[in-house]
PDB file of C-alpha atoms in Angstrom:
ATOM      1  CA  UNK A1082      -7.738 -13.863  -7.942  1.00 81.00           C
ATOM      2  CA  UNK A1083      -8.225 -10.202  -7.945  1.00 85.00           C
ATOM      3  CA  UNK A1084      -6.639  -7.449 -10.146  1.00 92.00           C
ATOM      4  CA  UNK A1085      -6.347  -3.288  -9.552  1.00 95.00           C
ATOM      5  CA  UNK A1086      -5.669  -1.227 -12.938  1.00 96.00           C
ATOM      6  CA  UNK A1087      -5.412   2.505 -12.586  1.00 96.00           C
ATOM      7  CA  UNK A1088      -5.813   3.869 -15.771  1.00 91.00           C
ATOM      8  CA  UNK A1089      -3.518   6.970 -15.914  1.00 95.00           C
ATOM      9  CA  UNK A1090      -0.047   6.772 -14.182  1.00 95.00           C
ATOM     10  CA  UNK A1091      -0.247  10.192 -14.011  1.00 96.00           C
ATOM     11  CA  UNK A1092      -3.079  13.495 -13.776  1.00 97.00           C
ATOM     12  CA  UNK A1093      -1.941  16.539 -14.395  1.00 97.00           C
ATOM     13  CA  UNK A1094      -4.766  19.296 -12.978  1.00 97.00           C
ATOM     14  CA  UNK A1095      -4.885  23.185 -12.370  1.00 97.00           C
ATOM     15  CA  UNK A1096      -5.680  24.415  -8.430  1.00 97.00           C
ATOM     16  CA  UNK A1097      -9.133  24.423  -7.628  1.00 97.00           C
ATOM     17  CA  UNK A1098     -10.362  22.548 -11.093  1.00 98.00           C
ATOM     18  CA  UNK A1099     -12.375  19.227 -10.254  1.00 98.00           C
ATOM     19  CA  UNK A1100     -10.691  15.545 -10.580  1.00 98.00           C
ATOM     20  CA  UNK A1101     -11.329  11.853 -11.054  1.00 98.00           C
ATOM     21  CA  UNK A1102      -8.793   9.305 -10.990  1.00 98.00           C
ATOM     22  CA  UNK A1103      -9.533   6.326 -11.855  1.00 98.00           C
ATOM     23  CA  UNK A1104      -9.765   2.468 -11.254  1.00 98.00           C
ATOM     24  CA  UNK A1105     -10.985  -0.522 -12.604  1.00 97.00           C
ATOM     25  CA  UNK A1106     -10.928  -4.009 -10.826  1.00 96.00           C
ATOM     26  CA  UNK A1107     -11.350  -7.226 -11.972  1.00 95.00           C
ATOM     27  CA  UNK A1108     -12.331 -10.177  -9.625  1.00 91.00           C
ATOM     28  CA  UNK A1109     -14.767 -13.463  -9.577  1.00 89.00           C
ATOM     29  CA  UNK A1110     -15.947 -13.013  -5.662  1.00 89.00           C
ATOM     30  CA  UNK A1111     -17.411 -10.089  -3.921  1.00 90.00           C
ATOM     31  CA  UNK A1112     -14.614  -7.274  -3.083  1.00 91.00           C
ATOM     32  CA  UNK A1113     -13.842  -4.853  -0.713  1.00 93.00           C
ATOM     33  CA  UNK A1114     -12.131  -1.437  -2.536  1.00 96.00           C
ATOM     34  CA  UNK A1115      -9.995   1.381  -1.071  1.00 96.00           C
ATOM     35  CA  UNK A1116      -8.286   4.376  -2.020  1.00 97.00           C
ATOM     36  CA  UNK A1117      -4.719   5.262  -0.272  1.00 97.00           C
ATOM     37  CA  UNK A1118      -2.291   8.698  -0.426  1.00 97.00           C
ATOM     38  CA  UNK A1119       1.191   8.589   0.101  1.00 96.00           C
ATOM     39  CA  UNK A1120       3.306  11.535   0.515  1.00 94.00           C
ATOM     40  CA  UNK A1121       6.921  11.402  -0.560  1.00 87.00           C
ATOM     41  CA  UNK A1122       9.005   9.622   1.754  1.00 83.00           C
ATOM     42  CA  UNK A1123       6.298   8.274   3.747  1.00 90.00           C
ATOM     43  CA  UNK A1124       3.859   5.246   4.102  1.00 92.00           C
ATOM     44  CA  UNK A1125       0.089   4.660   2.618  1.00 95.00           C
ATOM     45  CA  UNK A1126      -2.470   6.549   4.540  1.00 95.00           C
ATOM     46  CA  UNK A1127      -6.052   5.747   4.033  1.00 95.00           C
ATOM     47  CA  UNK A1128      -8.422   7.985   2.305  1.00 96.00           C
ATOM     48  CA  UNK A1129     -11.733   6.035   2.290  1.00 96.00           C
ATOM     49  CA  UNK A1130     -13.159   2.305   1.534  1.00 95.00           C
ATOM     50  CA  UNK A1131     -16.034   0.618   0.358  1.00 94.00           C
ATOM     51  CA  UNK A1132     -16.896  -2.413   2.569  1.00 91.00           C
ATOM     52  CA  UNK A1133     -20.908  -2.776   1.510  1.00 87.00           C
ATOM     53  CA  UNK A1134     -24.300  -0.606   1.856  1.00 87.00           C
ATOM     54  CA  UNK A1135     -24.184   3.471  -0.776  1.00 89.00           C
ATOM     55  CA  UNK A1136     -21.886   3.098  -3.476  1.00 91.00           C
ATOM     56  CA  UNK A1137     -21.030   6.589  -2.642  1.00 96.00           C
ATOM     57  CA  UNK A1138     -18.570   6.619   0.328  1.00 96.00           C
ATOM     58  CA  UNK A1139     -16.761   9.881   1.105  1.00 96.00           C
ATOM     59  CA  UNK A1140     -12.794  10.015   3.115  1.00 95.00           C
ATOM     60  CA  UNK A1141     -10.696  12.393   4.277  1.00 94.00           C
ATOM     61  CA  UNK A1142      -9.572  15.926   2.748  1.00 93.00           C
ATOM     62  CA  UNK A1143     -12.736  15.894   0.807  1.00 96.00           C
ATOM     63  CA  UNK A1144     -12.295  12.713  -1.435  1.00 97.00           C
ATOM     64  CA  UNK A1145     -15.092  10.905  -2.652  1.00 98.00           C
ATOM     65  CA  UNK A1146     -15.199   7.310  -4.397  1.00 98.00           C
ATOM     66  CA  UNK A1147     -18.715   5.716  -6.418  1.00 96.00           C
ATOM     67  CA  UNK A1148     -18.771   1.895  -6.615  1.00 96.00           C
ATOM     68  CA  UNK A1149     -19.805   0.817 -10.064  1.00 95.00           C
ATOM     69  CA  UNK A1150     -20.614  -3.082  -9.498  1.00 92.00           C
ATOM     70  CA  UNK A1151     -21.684  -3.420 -13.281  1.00 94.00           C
ATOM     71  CA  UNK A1152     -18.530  -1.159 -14.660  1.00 94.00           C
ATOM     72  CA  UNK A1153     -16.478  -2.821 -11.840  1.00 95.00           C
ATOM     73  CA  UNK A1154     -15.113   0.416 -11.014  1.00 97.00           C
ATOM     74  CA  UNK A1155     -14.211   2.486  -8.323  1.00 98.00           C
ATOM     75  CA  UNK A1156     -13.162   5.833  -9.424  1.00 98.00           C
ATOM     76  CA  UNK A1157     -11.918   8.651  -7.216  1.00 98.00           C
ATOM     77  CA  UNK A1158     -13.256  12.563  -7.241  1.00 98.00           C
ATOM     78  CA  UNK A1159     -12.758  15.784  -5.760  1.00 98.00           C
ATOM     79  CA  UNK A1160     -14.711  18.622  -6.959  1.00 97.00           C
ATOM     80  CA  UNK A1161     -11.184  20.838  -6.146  1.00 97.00           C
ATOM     81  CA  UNK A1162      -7.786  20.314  -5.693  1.00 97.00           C
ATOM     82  CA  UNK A1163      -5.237  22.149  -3.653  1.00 96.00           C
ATOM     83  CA  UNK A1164      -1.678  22.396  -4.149  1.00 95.00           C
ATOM     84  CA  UNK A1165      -1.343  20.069  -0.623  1.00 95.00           C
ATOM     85  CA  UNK A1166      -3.195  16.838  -2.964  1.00 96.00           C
ATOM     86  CA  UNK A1167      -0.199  16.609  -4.944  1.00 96.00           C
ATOM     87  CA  UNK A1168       0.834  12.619  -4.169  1.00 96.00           C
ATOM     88  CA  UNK A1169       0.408   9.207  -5.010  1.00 96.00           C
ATOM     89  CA  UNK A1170      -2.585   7.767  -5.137  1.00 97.00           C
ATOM     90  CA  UNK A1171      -3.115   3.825  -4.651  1.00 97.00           C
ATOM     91  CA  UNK A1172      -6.351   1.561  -5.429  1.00 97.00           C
ATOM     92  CA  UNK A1173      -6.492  -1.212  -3.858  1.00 96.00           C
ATOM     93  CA  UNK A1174      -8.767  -4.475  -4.003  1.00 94.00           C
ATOM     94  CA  UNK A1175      -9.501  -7.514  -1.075  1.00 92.00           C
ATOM     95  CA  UNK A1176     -11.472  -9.979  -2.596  1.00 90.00           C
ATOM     96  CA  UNK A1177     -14.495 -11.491   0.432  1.00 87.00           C
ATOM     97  CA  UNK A1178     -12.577 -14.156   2.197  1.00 83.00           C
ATOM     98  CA  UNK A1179      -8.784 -13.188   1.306  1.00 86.00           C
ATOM     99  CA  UNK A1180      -5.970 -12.636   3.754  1.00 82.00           C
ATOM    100  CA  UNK A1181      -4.606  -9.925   1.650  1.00 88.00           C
ATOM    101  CA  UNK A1182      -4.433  -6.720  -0.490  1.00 92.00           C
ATOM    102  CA  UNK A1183      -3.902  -5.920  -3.739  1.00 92.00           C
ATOM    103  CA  UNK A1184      -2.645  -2.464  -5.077  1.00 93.00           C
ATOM    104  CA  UNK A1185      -3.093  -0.830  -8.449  1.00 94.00           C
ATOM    105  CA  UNK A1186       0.086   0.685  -9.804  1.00 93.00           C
ATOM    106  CA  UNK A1187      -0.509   4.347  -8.572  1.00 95.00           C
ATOM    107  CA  UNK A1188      -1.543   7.575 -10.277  1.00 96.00           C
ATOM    108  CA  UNK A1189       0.580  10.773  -9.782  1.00 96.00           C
ATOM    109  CA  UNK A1190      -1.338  13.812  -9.264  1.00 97.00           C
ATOM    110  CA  UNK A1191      -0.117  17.245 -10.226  1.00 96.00           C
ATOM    111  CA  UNK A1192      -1.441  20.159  -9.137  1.00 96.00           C
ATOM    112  CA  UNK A1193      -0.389  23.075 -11.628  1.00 92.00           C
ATOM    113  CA  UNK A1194      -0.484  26.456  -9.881  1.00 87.00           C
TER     114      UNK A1194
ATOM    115  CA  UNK B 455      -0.607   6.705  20.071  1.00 66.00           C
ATOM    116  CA  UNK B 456      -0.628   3.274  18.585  1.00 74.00           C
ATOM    117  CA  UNK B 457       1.083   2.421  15.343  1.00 93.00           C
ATOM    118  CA  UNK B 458       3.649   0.779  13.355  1.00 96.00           C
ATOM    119  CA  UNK B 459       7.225   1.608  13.535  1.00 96.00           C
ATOM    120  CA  UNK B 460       9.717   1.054  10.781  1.00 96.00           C
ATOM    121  CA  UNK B 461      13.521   1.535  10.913  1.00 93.00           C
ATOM    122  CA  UNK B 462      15.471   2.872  10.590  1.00 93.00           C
ATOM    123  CA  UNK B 463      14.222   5.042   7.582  1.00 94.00           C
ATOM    124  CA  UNK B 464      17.381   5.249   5.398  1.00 95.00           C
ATOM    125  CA  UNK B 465      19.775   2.437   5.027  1.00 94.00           C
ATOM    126  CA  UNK B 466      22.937   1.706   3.053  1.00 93.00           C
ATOM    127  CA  UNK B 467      24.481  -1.271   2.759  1.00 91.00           C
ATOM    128  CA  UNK B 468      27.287  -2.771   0.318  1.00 91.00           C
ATOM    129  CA  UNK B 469      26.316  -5.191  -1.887  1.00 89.00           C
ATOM    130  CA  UNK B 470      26.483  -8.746  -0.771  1.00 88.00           C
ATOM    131  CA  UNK B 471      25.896  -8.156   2.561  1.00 91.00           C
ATOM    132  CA  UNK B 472      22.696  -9.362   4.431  1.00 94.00           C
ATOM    133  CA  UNK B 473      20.257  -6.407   6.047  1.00 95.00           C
ATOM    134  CA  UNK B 474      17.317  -6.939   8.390  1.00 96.00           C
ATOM    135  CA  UNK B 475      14.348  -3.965   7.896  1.00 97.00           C
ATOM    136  CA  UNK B 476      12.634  -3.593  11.568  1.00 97.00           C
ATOM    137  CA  UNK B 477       9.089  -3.424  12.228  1.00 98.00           C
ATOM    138  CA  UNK B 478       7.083  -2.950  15.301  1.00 98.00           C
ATOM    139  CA  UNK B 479       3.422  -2.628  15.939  1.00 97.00           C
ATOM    140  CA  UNK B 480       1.742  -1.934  19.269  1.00 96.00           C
ATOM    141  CA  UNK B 481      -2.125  -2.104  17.986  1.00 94.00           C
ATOM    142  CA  UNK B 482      -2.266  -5.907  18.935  1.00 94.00           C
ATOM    143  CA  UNK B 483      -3.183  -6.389  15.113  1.00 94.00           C
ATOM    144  CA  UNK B 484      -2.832 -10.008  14.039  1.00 94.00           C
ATOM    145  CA  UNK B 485      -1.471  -9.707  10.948  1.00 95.00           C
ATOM    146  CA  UNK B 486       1.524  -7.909   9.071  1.00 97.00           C
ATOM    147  CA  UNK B 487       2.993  -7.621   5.494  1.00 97.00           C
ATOM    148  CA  UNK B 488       5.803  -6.643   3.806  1.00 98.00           C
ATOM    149  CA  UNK B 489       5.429  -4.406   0.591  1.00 97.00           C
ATOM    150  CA  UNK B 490       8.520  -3.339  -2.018  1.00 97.00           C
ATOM    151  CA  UNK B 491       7.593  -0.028  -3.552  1.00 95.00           C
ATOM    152  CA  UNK B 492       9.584   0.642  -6.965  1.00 92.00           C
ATOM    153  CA  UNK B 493       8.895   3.472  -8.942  1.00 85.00           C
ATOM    154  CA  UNK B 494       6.261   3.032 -11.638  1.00 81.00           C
ATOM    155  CA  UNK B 495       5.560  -0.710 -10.542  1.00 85.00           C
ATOM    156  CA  UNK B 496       3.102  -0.299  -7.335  1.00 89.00           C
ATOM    157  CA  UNK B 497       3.582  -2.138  -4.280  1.00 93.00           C
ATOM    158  CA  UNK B 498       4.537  -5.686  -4.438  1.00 94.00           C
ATOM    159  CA  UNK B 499       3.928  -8.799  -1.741  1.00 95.00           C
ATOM    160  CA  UNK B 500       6.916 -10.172  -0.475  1.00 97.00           C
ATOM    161  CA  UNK B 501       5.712 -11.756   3.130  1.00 98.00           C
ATOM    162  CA  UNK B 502       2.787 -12.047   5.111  1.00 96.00           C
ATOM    163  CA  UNK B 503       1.951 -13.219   8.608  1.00 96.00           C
ATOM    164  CA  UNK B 504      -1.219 -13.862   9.753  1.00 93.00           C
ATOM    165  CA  UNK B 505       0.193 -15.195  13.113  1.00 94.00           C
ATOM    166  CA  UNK B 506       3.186 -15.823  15.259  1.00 95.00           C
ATOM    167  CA  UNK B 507       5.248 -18.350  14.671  1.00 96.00           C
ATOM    168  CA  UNK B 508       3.489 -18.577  10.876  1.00 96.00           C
ATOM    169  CA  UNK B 509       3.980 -16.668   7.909  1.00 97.00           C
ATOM    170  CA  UNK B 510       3.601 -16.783   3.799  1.00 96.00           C
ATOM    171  CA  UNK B 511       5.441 -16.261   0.559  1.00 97.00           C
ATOM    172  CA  UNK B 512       4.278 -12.950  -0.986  1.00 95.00           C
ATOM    173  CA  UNK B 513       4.612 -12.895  -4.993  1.00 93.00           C
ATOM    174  CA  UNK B 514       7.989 -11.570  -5.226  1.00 96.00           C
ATOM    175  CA  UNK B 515       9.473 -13.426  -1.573  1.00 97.00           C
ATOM    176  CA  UNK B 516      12.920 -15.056  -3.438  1.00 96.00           C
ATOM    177  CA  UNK B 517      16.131 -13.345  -1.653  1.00 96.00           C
ATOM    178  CA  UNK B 518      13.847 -12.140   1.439  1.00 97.00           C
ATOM    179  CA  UNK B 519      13.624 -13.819   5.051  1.00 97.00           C
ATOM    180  CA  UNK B 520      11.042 -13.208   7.820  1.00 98.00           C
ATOM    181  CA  UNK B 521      10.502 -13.878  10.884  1.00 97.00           C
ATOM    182  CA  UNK B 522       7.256 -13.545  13.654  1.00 98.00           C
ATOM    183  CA  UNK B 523       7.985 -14.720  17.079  1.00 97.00           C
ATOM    184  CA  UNK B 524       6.787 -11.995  18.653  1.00 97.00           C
ATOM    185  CA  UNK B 525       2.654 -10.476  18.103  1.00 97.00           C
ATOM    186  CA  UNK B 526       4.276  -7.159  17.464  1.00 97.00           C
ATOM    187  CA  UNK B 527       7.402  -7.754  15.599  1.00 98.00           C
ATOM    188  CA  UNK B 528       7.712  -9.040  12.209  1.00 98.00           C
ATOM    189  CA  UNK B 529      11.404  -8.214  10.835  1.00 98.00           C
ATOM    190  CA  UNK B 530      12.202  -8.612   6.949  1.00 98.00           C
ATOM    191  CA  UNK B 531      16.123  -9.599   6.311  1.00 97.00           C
ATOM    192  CA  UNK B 532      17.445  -8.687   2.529  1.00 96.00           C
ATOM    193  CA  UNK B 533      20.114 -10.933   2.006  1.00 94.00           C
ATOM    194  CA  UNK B 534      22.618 -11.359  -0.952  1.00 89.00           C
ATOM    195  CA  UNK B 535      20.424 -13.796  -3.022  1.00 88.00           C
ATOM    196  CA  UNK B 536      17.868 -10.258  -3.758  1.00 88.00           C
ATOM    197  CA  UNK B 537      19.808  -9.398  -7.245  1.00 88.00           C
ATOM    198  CA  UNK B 538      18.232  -5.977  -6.908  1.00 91.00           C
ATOM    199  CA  UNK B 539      17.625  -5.193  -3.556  1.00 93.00           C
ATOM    200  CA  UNK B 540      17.155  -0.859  -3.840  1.00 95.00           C
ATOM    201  CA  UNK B 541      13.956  -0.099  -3.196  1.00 96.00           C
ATOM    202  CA  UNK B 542      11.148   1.488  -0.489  1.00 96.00           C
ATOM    203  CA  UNK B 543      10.060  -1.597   1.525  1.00 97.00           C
ATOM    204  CA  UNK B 544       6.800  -1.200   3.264  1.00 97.00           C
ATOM    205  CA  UNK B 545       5.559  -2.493   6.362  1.00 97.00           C
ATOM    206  CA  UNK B 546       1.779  -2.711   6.887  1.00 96.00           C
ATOM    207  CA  UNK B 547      -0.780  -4.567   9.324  1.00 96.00           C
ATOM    208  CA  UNK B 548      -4.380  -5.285  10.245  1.00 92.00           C
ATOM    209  CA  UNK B 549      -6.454  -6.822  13.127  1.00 88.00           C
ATOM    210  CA  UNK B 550      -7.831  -9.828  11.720  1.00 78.00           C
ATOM    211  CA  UNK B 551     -11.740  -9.852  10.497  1.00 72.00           C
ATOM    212  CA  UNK B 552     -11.181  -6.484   9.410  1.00 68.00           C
ATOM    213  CA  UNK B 553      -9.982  -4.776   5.931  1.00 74.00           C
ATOM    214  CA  UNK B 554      -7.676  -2.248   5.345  1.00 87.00           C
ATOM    215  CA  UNK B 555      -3.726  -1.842   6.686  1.00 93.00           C
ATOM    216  CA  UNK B 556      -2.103   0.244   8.679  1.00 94.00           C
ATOM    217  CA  UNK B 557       1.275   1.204   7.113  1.00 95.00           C
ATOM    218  CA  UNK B 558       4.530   2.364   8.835  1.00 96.00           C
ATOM    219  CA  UNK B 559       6.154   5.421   7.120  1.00 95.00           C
ATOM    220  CA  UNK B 560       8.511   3.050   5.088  1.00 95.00           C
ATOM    221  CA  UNK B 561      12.480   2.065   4.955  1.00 96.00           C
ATOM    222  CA  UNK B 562      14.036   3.506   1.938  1.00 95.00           C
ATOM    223  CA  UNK B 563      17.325   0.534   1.167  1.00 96.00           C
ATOM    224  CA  UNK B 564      20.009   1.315  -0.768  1.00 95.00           C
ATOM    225  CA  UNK B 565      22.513  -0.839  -1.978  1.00 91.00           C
ATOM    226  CA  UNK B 566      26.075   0.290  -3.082  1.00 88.00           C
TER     227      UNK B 566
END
């Protein structure tokens, strides 16, 4: 079975500073890894996966995610935040073979004007 | 455009009576799920379906119904058994061979 933790339930960051939120996964077969936003009041949206091939994979609004096989991480960057990144964010984890997701327990993110 | 369609998006309901969440899809994806969302806790499996006419207990499935006779419809009931039915219930879904959902923009339940 597979397991998401997100380490800090929630960031706290100034407009236009750099920031990493992060996640650590824990499973015995190879995974598939994915970040996802959500608004308030609305659904998941994707922001970018990691299926196989660079460990770096970029998504939308200028996220970026690194694959750490050995660390079993998959932490999530953006070299600047705008007020509009203030959401949820979700990690999530499919193990190779499974029918099904499973989601770390969010981190907040704050932007501070 | 294609995509999933949950509602409606706020619902209120007395307690002890029974409440079915829609959910349509027209992206011909083969599979659907049903997510609670409570603050703090993440989202939570309550029912899958990988096909119609088939579907699977999620981890937290005990005072939720579902149905999938239809490709594009998979409809979650809440009945009276859910002690603590409040909550954001998510609808998601995915062609099969592929990885990552689709979600619908959510039903927020409350229970008075």
């Amino acid at each position: 079975a597979q397991s998401v933790t997100q380490l800090d339930s929630q960031v706290p960051v100034f407009e236009e500073a750099p920031v990493e939120l992060r996640c650590n996964y824990s499973s015995s077969v190879s995974v598939y890894l994915f970040w996802y936003v959500q608004y308030p009041n609305q659904g998941l949206q994707l922001l970018l996966k990691y299926l196989s091939g660079s460990t770096l994979v970029k998504g939308i609004n200028g996220f970026e995610a690194e694959f750490n096989k050995s660390q079993t991480s998959f932490h999530l960057r953006k070299p600047s935040v705008h007020i509009s990144d203030t959401a949820e964010y979700f990690c999530a984890v499919r193990g190779l073979g499974d029918d099904k997701i499973i989601f770390g327990k969010g981190t907040r993110l704050h932007i501070l004007p | 455009d294609g995509g999933i369609t949950q509602s409606p998006k706020y619902l209120f309901r007395k307690e002890g009576q029974n409440v079915t969440l829609s959910c349509e899809q027209n992206l011909n994806h083969d599979a659907m799920y049903w997510y609670r969302q409570d603050p703090g806790q993440g989202l939570r499996l309550i029912y899958y379906s990988q096909i119609v006419n088939d579907f699977q207990k999620g981890d937290i499935a005990e005072g939720y119904s579902v149905s999938r006779e239809k490709k594009e419809s998979f409809p979650l009931t809440v009945t009276s058994a859910q002690k603590n039915p409040t909550a954001f219930y998510l609808c998601a879904s995915t062609p099969t061979g592929t990885y990552g959902y689709t979600f619908g923009s959510g039903t927020r339940l409350t229970v008075v």
